[in-house]
């Protein structure tokens, strides 16, 4: 895997390990789910078991855990023992952050690494604030939707702070990939939880403008539509009364044809009692195919019918919506 | 995707014609998948095996549950399995992923599930195990994975599922556990791993499962979540875990089981999901992969077969969407023989 693999000296040939008797994996006589091992791995783990069982917490056993982790970063018992050793040796945890970063390069989807990172960062406290933002930014630059990285970043902001540039960071990621749902989720996290911004109420207007722009750029993008609804946090009267909401809906329907998300939002607005004007009615009417049955006088029902056709994968869902329209929607 | 639209349309038409009478029996390679699972141990120097060593307990659960769903569980040596499982138990009452490994809530659930499959729960000191899990509950109702304190809604599900199977749910503060799960609910109706965490189908399964088992589904906005979940279906018919991500067979489990628990599974196109799973099979060597033509593994084989079971694929045993165990096993635990 790495360049000095050819030069690896077996533990049995290392003078500094000559006093240790390796302990082999006890699979029992007829293992249930026996695992096949490479020789190097087997030997490394045999030596690990020896120091683990004798509870040897020294620099050489620390180095051994590093070798074991290099071979298999998922082995949580090795990480567990490594933590015990680090505590006993009172090791410099800044070095540990570097170690984790190195391992994460090839194993970033591994829970143990992230958990270990969090343990170290928690111990370092605010000394780690910038380091954690930096580390997660690096991982996210390789995979901008990395669930663990986002989870760690959220934890880090809440426990260690560092909110100053987070909104800008979200903006940058959204600019790089407007479809990045994780970035939109983080944006919501920031505007609702950052101690530096005024909270959802204060941020709402500018965020609505921002979101509308994103929607118009890519109307088939699920994330900003959901984000838009989120900005009204269950306050339906606010959602209904904001002209920007109705206007983006109309704009998309007039120019994009068959936009599922715009139709879906329109449907929800109608269900909340929205009274559409003639412009809306005409646009929806133009989406209806000419060969369908007698036109429905009810706009909400028409919207459902259009959705059944253009989002046929979810036709059962739209049919259910049509049969369950609340009274505000049924009054044309 | 590697087929073109026209091929896809043709195979769908053909499939739909067959599906008027239900699925074609020969589509799922039952024998091959059973052989694949049983033969995993025959491999030497296999990288996948090397990295799975510490989570062998999970592997046993995936493999054995799949065999049971396929009707092939009688081919294994139950006593040996039980003996190995018990040798993974720690003095704290928790189970490690393998012999000599430290306990963790993940492997504790798998151990209990394996014993439940084999109808050997009576070998357990149930209170000791239950106490281990209860000790992992935190002040805010959340659960840690082990002594090191990692918190994730996955662990909330595990604790609740495990204790429920052992009839010991009263050992934890259920109200606080439920409140913590609810605090991870997002505006889109979904759930993340921690409060504010992005909605993700895997976390949603855990949270909905936890709420289902504790009789707390009224906290879920079923219509809103149902819609989010059915939006996971992409053109190819497969399911993804979050917006704008690729479909993966494992989401066939997490999305489907969640939809079933909230009674909204009819909102997706079931035939297309089944087609997607069947296309992920390695029809020559057995096993199922994350998406068509990728390498197979036990994890995806389990989720593929479990997903097909939820879709009522003929010939498969039914699986419980909340406990992720065959229904006959769950019935045995809650209703006696």
XYZ file of C-alpha atoms in Angstrom:
669
model
C 0.000 0.000 0.000
C 2.729 2.486 0.832
C 6.236 2.816 -0.450
C 8.095 1.112 2.383
C 5.978 -2.027 2.372
C 8.835 -3.951 0.773
C 11.156 -2.893 3.565
C 8.940 -3.965 6.458
C 10.930 -5.986 8.969
C 8.856 -8.669 10.681
C 8.484 -8.180 14.440
C 10.172 -11.521 14.995
C 13.343 -10.024 13.531
C 13.306 -6.749 15.452
C 15.788 -6.712 18.331
C 13.704 -4.301 20.411
C 10.798 -6.796 20.417
C 12.772 -9.915 21.228
C 11.418 -10.089 24.795
C 7.779 -10.354 23.681
C 5.983 -13.593 22.949
C 3.281 -13.022 20.308
C -0.270 -14.247 21.052
C -2.211 -15.712 18.176
C -5.891 -15.144 17.409
C -8.009 -17.690 19.213
C -10.621 -18.603 16.676
C -11.430 -21.881 18.363
C -11.187 -25.248 16.600
C -13.799 -24.603 13.927
C -14.287 -20.904 13.479
C -17.750 -19.747 12.557
C -16.834 -16.889 10.295
C -13.106 -17.506 10.013
C -11.174 -14.647 8.607
C -8.331 -15.057 6.173
C -5.221 -13.120 7.138
C -2.142 -11.861 5.403
C 1.031 -12.895 7.208
C 2.086 -9.351 8.051
C -1.275 -8.556 9.498
C -1.370 -11.759 11.466
C 2.040 -11.130 12.956
C 1.286 -7.511 13.827
C -1.923 -8.477 15.562
C -0.172 -11.320 17.432
C 2.253 -8.780 18.885
C -0.596 -6.380 19.595
C -2.438 -9.034 21.548
C 0.697 -9.686 23.574
C 1.098 -6.072 24.718
C -2.660 -5.648 25.152
C -2.915 -8.653 27.420
C 0.121 -7.620 29.436
C -1.229 -4.048 29.447
C 2.121 -2.649 28.330
C 1.734 1.101 27.886
C 5.043 2.234 26.453
C 6.359 4.092 23.460
C 7.045 0.882 21.595
C 3.502 -0.363 22.175
C 2.219 3.020 21.009
C 4.244 2.583 17.825
C 2.837 -0.907 17.493
C -0.731 0.391 17.613
C 0.217 2.761 14.834
C 1.367 -0.155 12.675
C -1.777 -2.109 13.476
C -3.977 0.856 12.634
C -2.112 1.388 9.393
C -3.068 -2.138 8.425
C -6.623 -1.992 9.641
C -7.972 1.315 10.831
C -11.333 -0.209 11.700
C -10.054 -2.238 14.620
C -11.617 -0.375 17.499
C -9.804 -2.365 20.201
C -6.490 -1.105 18.909
C -7.759 2.477 19.031
C -9.087 1.865 22.521
C -5.734 0.616 23.742
C -3.959 3.460 21.967
C -6.023 5.928 24.000
C -5.054 4.180 27.199
C -1.388 4.373 26.247
C -1.642 8.043 25.286
C -3.196 8.810 28.665
C -0.557 6.890 30.583
C 2.329 8.438 28.652
C 0.683 11.868 28.883
C 1.569 12.195 25.227
C 1.504 15.413 23.224
C -1.867 15.242 21.589
C -0.957 17.708 18.857
C 1.145 14.925 17.369
C -1.875 12.709 17.632
C -3.882 15.071 15.463
C -1.216 14.753 12.786
C -1.330 10.997 13.075
C -5.098 10.931 12.645
C -4.880 13.185 9.648
C -2.416 10.835 8.026
C -4.590 7.780 8.649
C -7.731 9.571 7.542
C -6.200 10.112 4.102
C -6.904 6.512 3.196
C -9.641 5.652 5.684
C -11.864 8.644 6.001
C -15.173 6.769 6.104
C -14.152 4.969 9.257
C -16.085 5.721 12.483
C -13.144 4.908 14.769
C -10.918 7.588 13.307
C -13.523 10.288 13.769
C -14.324 9.195 17.242
C -10.643 9.213 18.153
C -10.226 12.649 16.634
C -13.094 13.944 18.716
C -11.562 12.465 21.881
C -8.261 14.193 21.166
C -9.878 17.505 20.241
C -11.985 17.460 23.380
C -8.842 17.031 25.468
C -7.084 19.891 23.692
C -10.096 22.143 24.039
C -10.053 25.515 22.294
C -6.430 24.975 21.272
C -7.951 22.676 18.671
C -10.660 25.027 17.381
C -8.880 26.145 14.227
C -7.245 22.767 13.749
C -10.589 20.984 13.635
C -12.059 23.442 11.173
C -8.945 23.053 9.079
C -8.997 19.267 9.193
C -12.656 18.934 8.264
C -12.208 21.486 5.517
C -9.464 19.326 4.030
C -11.622 16.207 4.128
C -14.573 18.084 2.679
C -12.411 19.397 -0.142
C -12.055 15.769 -1.236
C -15.652 14.791 -0.537
C -17.925 17.719 0.138
C -20.753 15.500 1.405
C -18.665 13.460 3.833
C -21.126 12.654 6.620
C -18.528 12.099 9.368
C -16.661 15.276 8.530
C -19.829 17.341 8.719
C -20.847 15.692 11.961
C -17.416 16.404 13.444
C -17.454 19.972 12.196
C -20.863 20.581 13.781
C -19.652 19.123 17.070
C -16.506 21.193 16.895
C -18.356 24.488 16.277
C -20.700 23.873 19.164
C -18.071 22.763 21.657
C -14.954 24.643 20.544
C -16.442 27.629 18.732
C -15.033 29.213 15.586
C -18.296 30.300 13.933
C -16.888 33.481 12.398
C -16.452 32.286 8.834
C -18.858 29.413 8.738
C -21.610 31.103 6.739
C -19.083 32.184 4.135
C -17.723 28.658 4.031
C -21.195 27.286 3.292
C -21.596 29.894 0.574
C -18.347 28.842 -0.993
C -19.295 25.161 -1.016
C -22.702 25.918 -2.475
C -21.029 27.965 -5.154
C -18.800 24.995 -5.973
C -21.722 22.584 -6.081
C -25.177 24.052 -5.738
C -26.579 20.522 -5.357
C -24.609 19.795 -2.192
C -27.337 18.987 0.307
C -24.837 18.795 3.177
C -23.732 22.365 2.568
C -27.345 23.543 2.588
C -27.921 21.595 5.794
C -24.877 23.250 7.336
C -26.104 26.655 6.246
C -29.316 26.033 8.151
C -27.288 24.851 11.127
C -25.277 28.094 11.068
C -28.133 30.544 10.733
C -30.115 28.891 13.489
C -27.319 28.171 15.953
C -24.469 30.589 15.459
C -24.113 32.885 18.459
C -22.785 35.574 16.096
C -25.715 35.980 13.707
C -29.115 37.040 14.996
C -30.945 33.751 14.629
C -33.509 32.645 12.073
C -35.788 35.695 12.353
C -32.988 38.149 11.785
C -31.488 36.168 8.925
C -34.687 35.227 7.156
C -34.997 37.996 4.630
C -31.474 37.810 3.278
C -31.583 34.047 3.258
C -34.807 33.996 1.275
C -33.178 36.204 -1.365
C -30.152 33.937 -1.436
C -32.281 30.822 -1.772
C -34.513 32.224 -4.482
C -31.431 32.985 -6.546
C -30.237 29.396 -6.110
C -33.631 28.023 -7.074
C -33.778 30.098 -10.229
C -30.298 28.917 -11.191
C -31.311 25.248 -10.912
C -35.032 24.705 -10.345
C -34.583 20.932 -10.296
C -32.346 21.135 -7.214
C -34.106 19.605 -4.220
C -32.010 21.336 -1.526
C -32.872 25.035 -1.865
C -36.591 24.241 -2.099
C -36.395 22.430 1.231
C -34.207 25.165 2.652
C -36.765 27.764 1.628
C -39.502 25.992 3.545
C -37.161 25.630 6.489
C -36.721 29.403 6.647
C -40.350 29.739 7.667
C -39.925 27.107 10.330
C -43.467 25.840 10.435
C -44.903 29.379 10.387
C -47.348 28.853 7.577
C -48.870 32.326 7.590
C -45.433 33.792 7.068
C -44.777 31.394 4.212
C -48.055 32.342 2.564
C -47.638 36.054 2.984
C -44.111 36.370 1.630
C -44.396 37.524 -1.983
C -40.951 36.126 -2.767
C -42.214 32.581 -2.222
C -45.172 32.871 -4.527
C -43.145 34.735 -7.092
C -40.359 32.144 -7.335
C -42.977 29.470 -7.770
C -44.632 31.323 -10.611
C -41.342 32.214 -12.251
C -40.156 28.622 -12.297
C -43.458 27.290 -13.561
C -43.557 29.859 -16.353
C -40.060 29.303 -17.567
C -39.050 25.786 -16.614
C -41.998 23.672 -17.571
C -42.785 20.595 -15.478
C -40.801 21.613 -12.454
C -41.786 19.094 -9.847
C -40.591 21.087 -6.859
C -42.368 24.257 -7.917
C -45.582 22.344 -8.447
C -45.144 20.630 -5.119
C -44.650 23.944 -3.308
C -47.644 25.421 -5.113
C -49.698 22.443 -3.991
C -48.655 22.995 -0.397
C -49.485 26.713 -0.636
C -52.923 25.895 -2.030
C -53.457 23.479 0.841
C -52.656 26.301 3.238
C -55.266 28.529 1.632
C -53.323 30.387 -1.026
C -55.625 32.144 -3.499
C -53.950 32.006 -6.895
C -54.454 34.725 -9.475
C -55.249 34.180 -13.130
C -51.583 34.110 -14.116
C -50.997 31.103 -11.881
C -54.073 29.340 -13.154
C -53.042 29.832 -16.779
C -49.536 28.538 -16.206
C -50.803 25.397 -14.515
C -53.430 24.946 -17.186
C -50.749 25.011 -19.868
C -49.005 22.101 -18.148
C -52.038 19.922 -18.367
C -51.954 17.634 -21.395
C -54.708 18.178 -23.883
C -55.822 14.570 -23.918
C -56.653 14.322 -20.232
C -60.217 14.160 -18.988
C -62.470 17.167 -18.455
C -60.415 19.941 -16.923
C -60.712 20.078 -13.188
C -62.159 23.327 -11.945
C -60.070 22.834 -8.873
C -56.486 24.023 -9.281
C -55.045 21.820 -6.544
C -56.459 18.720 -8.176
C -55.029 19.795 -11.502
C -51.611 20.299 -9.939
C -51.792 16.778 -8.494
C -52.727 15.335 -11.856
C -49.827 17.071 -13.534
C -47.495 15.776 -10.841
C -48.790 12.232 -11.257
C -47.732 12.469 -14.846
C -44.418 14.325 -14.645
C -43.182 12.628 -11.465
C -44.563 9.202 -12.318
C -42.122 7.373 -10.049
C -44.088 8.856 -7.162
C -47.512 8.700 -8.776
C -48.968 6.897 -5.748
C -47.873 9.762 -3.522
C -49.438 12.411 -5.755
C -52.633 10.385 -6.096
C -52.813 10.214 -2.323
C -52.328 13.997 -2.122
C -55.169 14.485 -4.619
C -57.519 12.384 -2.527
C -56.560 14.106 0.696
C -56.796 17.767 -0.122
C -57.847 19.878 2.817
C -60.849 22.180 2.415
C -58.898 25.388 1.692
C -57.449 23.725 -1.393
C -60.728 22.353 -2.635
C -62.308 25.778 -2.808
C -60.977 26.683 -6.222
C -25.595 4.147 -14.797
C -24.219 1.831 -17.404
C -27.328 0.807 -19.282
C -28.806 3.247 -21.731
C -32.350 4.545 -21.441
C -33.724 2.298 -24.187
C -32.393 -0.909 -22.632
C -33.784 0.214 -19.325
C -37.209 0.893 -20.802
C -37.299 -2.502 -22.497
C -36.261 -4.419 -19.449
C -38.814 -2.535 -17.391
C -41.621 -3.336 -19.820
C -40.624 -6.988 -19.828
C -40.426 -7.026 -16.083
C -43.772 -5.308 -15.590
C -45.458 -7.866 -17.792
C -44.025 -10.633 -15.585
C -44.812 -8.769 -12.446
C -48.527 -8.753 -13.121
C -48.371 -12.223 -11.661
C -45.688 -11.375 -9.140
C -41.951 -11.690 -9.621
C -40.349 -14.501 -11.558
C -39.042 -17.057 -9.094
C -35.806 -17.649 -10.933
C -34.610 -14.068 -10.699
C -33.095 -14.271 -7.213
C -30.144 -16.664 -7.086
C -31.044 -18.208 -3.738
C -28.593 -21.120 -3.894
C -25.707 -18.985 -5.097
C -26.176 -16.386 -2.374
C -26.371 -19.036 0.323
C -23.191 -20.629 -1.021
C -21.491 -17.246 -1.164
C -22.167 -16.594 2.495
C -21.103 -20.061 3.569
C -17.953 -19.888 1.508
C -16.695 -16.502 2.708
C -14.490 -18.277 5.246
C -12.751 -20.380 2.629
C -10.859 -17.373 1.350
C -7.281 -16.805 2.498
C -5.336 -13.570 2.269
C -8.458 -11.743 1.331
C -8.213 -8.027 2.057
C -11.891 -7.740 2.851
C -11.616 -10.528 5.419
C -8.611 -8.877 7.026
C -10.396 -5.619 7.629
C -13.562 -7.340 8.836
C -11.853 -9.252 11.654
C -12.927 -6.912 14.450
C -16.520 -6.795 13.295
C -17.028 -10.466 12.768
C -20.037 -10.254 15.087
C -21.760 -7.915 12.639
C -20.710 -10.228 9.794
C -22.252 -13.184 11.586
C -25.524 -11.320 12.012
C -25.628 -10.260 8.344
C -24.705 -13.706 7.084
C -26.947 -15.750 9.355
C -29.982 -13.512 8.963
C -29.618 -13.731 5.200
C -29.400 -17.507 5.382
C -32.559 -17.624 7.461
C -34.435 -15.349 5.041
C -33.344 -17.678 2.233
C -34.490 -20.679 4.233
C -30.956 -22.035 4.628
C -30.173 -21.547 8.301
C -30.272 -25.258 9.108
C -26.956 -25.747 7.299
C -24.935 -24.065 10.076
C -23.619 -25.563 13.302
C -25.626 -23.687 15.900
C -23.751 -24.865 18.970
C -20.415 -23.743 17.615
C -21.797 -20.338 16.765
C -23.293 -19.892 20.209
C -20.038 -20.933 21.797
C -18.071 -18.436 19.738
C -20.598 -15.644 20.374
C -20.390 -16.165 24.123
C -16.606 -16.140 24.005
C -16.872 -12.562 22.755
C -18.637 -11.389 25.875
C -16.745 -9.081 28.182
C -17.004 -9.108 31.972
C -18.961 -5.855 31.728
C -21.742 -7.764 30.013
C -21.167 -6.193 26.616
C -19.906 -8.009 23.543
C -16.882 -7.302 21.391
C -16.700 -7.701 17.655
C -14.606 -10.816 18.041
C -12.732 -12.800 20.674
C -10.508 -10.554 22.781
C -12.076 -7.339 21.570
C -13.477 -4.668 23.790
C -17.208 -4.401 24.253
C -19.232 -1.977 22.188
C -22.944 -1.473 21.841
C -22.777 -2.304 18.105
C -21.566 -5.840 18.644
C -23.776 -6.339 21.664
C -26.875 -5.939 19.513
C -25.505 -8.236 16.804
C -24.724 -10.880 19.428
C -28.260 -10.726 20.790
C -29.696 -10.844 17.280
C -27.583 -13.891 16.394
C -28.685 -15.691 19.551
C -32.298 -14.736 18.861
C -32.015 -16.213 15.340
C -30.746 -19.468 16.783
C -33.344 -19.441 19.563
C -30.578 -19.458 22.173
C -31.287 -16.296 24.144
C -31.542 -18.465 27.239
C -27.745 -18.860 27.379
C -27.475 -15.211 28.313
C -27.297 -13.610 31.718
C -29.879 -11.150 30.506
C -29.710 -8.726 33.395
C -25.948 -8.442 33.143
C -26.189 -7.560 29.466
C -29.071 -5.188 30.055
C -27.125 -3.400 32.770
C -24.221 -2.880 30.394
C -26.488 -1.186 27.882
C -28.266 0.857 30.512
C -24.901 2.114 31.758
C -24.309 3.682 28.357
C -27.256 6.075 28.606
C -26.271 9.705 29.125
C -27.977 12.482 31.092
C -29.656 13.912 28.007
C -31.126 10.530 27.103
C -28.634 9.777 24.329
C -26.491 6.650 24.272
C -22.745 6.238 23.976
C -21.257 3.434 21.939
C -18.872 2.394 24.671
C -16.817 3.780 27.532
C -15.219 6.377 25.237
C -18.442 8.304 24.879
C -19.180 8.582 21.155
C -22.838 9.600 20.796
C -24.953 8.848 17.731
C -28.647 8.081 17.207
C -27.536 4.685 15.890
C -26.745 3.831 19.493
C -30.173 4.989 20.662
C -31.755 2.509 18.246
C -29.388 -0.258 19.268
C -30.034 0.180 22.970
C -33.803 0.267 22.518
C -33.910 -2.637 20.055
C -31.629 -4.810 22.154
C -33.375 -4.208 25.461
C -36.762 -4.678 23.865
C -35.739 -8.099 22.523
C -34.636 -9.016 26.043
C -37.790 -7.643 27.676
C -35.691 -5.222 29.722
C -36.549 -1.839 28.246
C -37.538 -0.640 31.702
C -33.831 -0.536 32.605
C -33.357 2.738 30.745
C -35.085 6.084 30.925
C -37.305 5.587 27.895
C -38.799 9.062 27.997
C -35.408 10.728 27.884
C -34.221 8.341 25.209
C -37.222 9.237 23.064
C -36.761 12.949 23.683
C -33.171 12.752 22.550
C -34.158 10.997 19.332
C -36.857 13.597 18.716
C -34.292 16.358 19.236
C -32.493 14.988 16.188
C -35.526 15.536 13.990
C -34.966 18.022 11.181
C -37.351 20.332 9.374
C -37.528 18.026 6.391
C -39.034 15.404 8.684
C -35.871 13.319 8.670
C -33.301 12.605 11.377
C -29.536 12.946 11.686
C -26.906 11.396 13.917
C -26.893 14.308 16.359
C -29.154 17.378 16.726
C -28.692 19.482 13.577
C -27.071 16.630 11.677
C -28.138 16.212 8.054
C -31.075 13.875 7.445
C -29.720 10.548 6.258
C -31.684 7.379 5.489
C -29.522 5.238 7.772
C -30.022 7.565 10.720
C -33.716 7.832 9.853
C -34.078 4.072 10.062
C -32.460 4.139 13.502
C -34.612 6.968 14.809
C -37.884 5.712 13.348
C -37.062 2.212 14.590
C -36.371 3.527 18.082
C -39.638 5.467 18.083
C -41.571 2.528 16.653
C -40.324 0.111 19.298
C -41.103 2.531 22.133
C -44.564 3.287 20.765
C -43.609 6.878 20.011
C -44.281 7.207 16.304
C -46.662 10.083 16.937
C -43.530 12.254 17.066
C -42.938 11.544 13.392
C -44.605 13.654 10.736
C -45.329 10.635 8.586
C -46.507 12.519 5.552
C -43.528 14.837 5.512
C -40.973 12.108 6.174
C -42.755 9.753 3.797
C -42.324 12.275 1.042
C -38.627 12.836 1.869
C -38.125 9.078 1.806
C -39.916 8.488 -1.472
C -37.809 11.258 -2.998
C -34.836 8.891 -2.456
C -35.922 6.877 -5.470
C -33.920 7.818 -8.522
C -34.575 7.182 -12.206
C -32.856 3.802 -12.213
C -35.280 2.664 -9.559
C -32.660 2.396 -6.835
C -32.728 4.375 -3.602
C -30.167 6.864 -2.319
C -29.639 8.001 1.259
C -29.677 11.781 0.801
C -30.529 14.231 -1.974
C -28.229 14.135 -4.984
C -26.324 11.030 -3.916
C -25.948 7.755 -5.800
C -28.330 4.832 -5.171
C -27.009 1.945 -3.113
C -28.589 -1.412 -2.286
C -28.224 -0.849 1.450
C -30.706 2.026 1.209
C -33.214 -0.505 -0.058
C -33.289 -1.589 3.551
C -33.088 1.705 5.368
C -35.522 3.604 3.215
C -37.983 0.733 2.775
C -38.076 -0.303 6.425
C -38.600 3.328 7.442
C -41.431 3.722 4.943
C -43.053 0.537 6.171
C -42.810 1.584 9.806
C -44.616 4.838 8.998
C -47.008 3.075 6.661
C -46.049 4.954 3.501
C -44.239 2.300 1.424
C -46.823 2.486 -1.315
C -45.423 5.906 -2.179
C -42.409 4.469 -3.947
C -42.320 2.357 -7.081
C -41.694 -1.067 -5.546
C -41.156 -2.951 -8.781
C -38.336 -0.639 -9.774
C -36.582 -1.021 -6.411
C -36.815 -4.806 -6.663
C -35.446 -4.642 -10.192
C -32.531 -2.533 -8.981
C -31.661 -4.991 -6.203
C -31.892 -7.980 -8.536
C -29.568 -6.214 -10.957
C -26.970 -5.906 -8.203
C -26.573 -9.663 -7.911
C -23.487 -11.509 -9.028
C -25.452 -14.234 -10.746
C -22.411 -16.428 -11.312
C -20.634 -16.369 -7.967
C -23.408 -15.271 -5.653
C -23.592 -12.233 -3.429
C -25.016 -8.758 -3.948
C -23.140 -5.469 -4.386
C -23.954 -1.824 -3.694
C -24.825 -1.118 -7.288
C -24.784 -3.133 -10.531
C -21.425 -4.628 -11.516
C -19.535 -3.649 -8.381
C -17.844 -6.206 -6.104
C -20.166 -8.086 -3.746
C -19.890 -8.271 0.032
C -21.827 -9.825 2.914
C -23.153 -6.454 4.078
C -24.869 -5.654 0.771
C -25.978 -9.243 0.303
C -27.873 -9.005 3.565
C -29.426 -5.627 2.755
C -30.394 -6.714 -0.745
C -32.123 -9.868 0.438
C -33.712 -8.061 3.392
C -34.953 -5.350 1.036
C -36.500 -7.949 -1.269
C -38.137 -9.562 1.740
C -39.726 -6.224 2.664
C -40.982 -6.063 -0.916
C -42.577 -9.476 -0.365
C -40.426 -11.230 -2.921
C -41.828 -14.769 -3.172
C -39.922 -17.523 -1.409
C -38.258 -15.283 1.151
C -39.198 -15.286 4.808
C -40.707 -12.087 6.086
C -38.442 -9.701 8.009
C -39.524 -7.295 10.734
C -38.718 -3.716 9.694
C -38.054 -2.445 13.219
C -36.073 -5.332 14.720
C -34.344 -6.313 11.476
C -34.913 -9.963 12.305
C -37.150 -12.523 10.582
C -40.746 -12.114 11.688
C -40.945 -15.684 13.003
C -38.036 -14.884 15.351
C -39.693 -11.705 16.608
C -42.971 -13.558 17.108
C -41.198 -16.245 19.072
C -39.723 -13.596 21.379
C -42.911 -11.621 21.954
C -45.640 -14.167 21.588
C -43.985 -17.434 22.576
C -44.010 -20.339 20.183
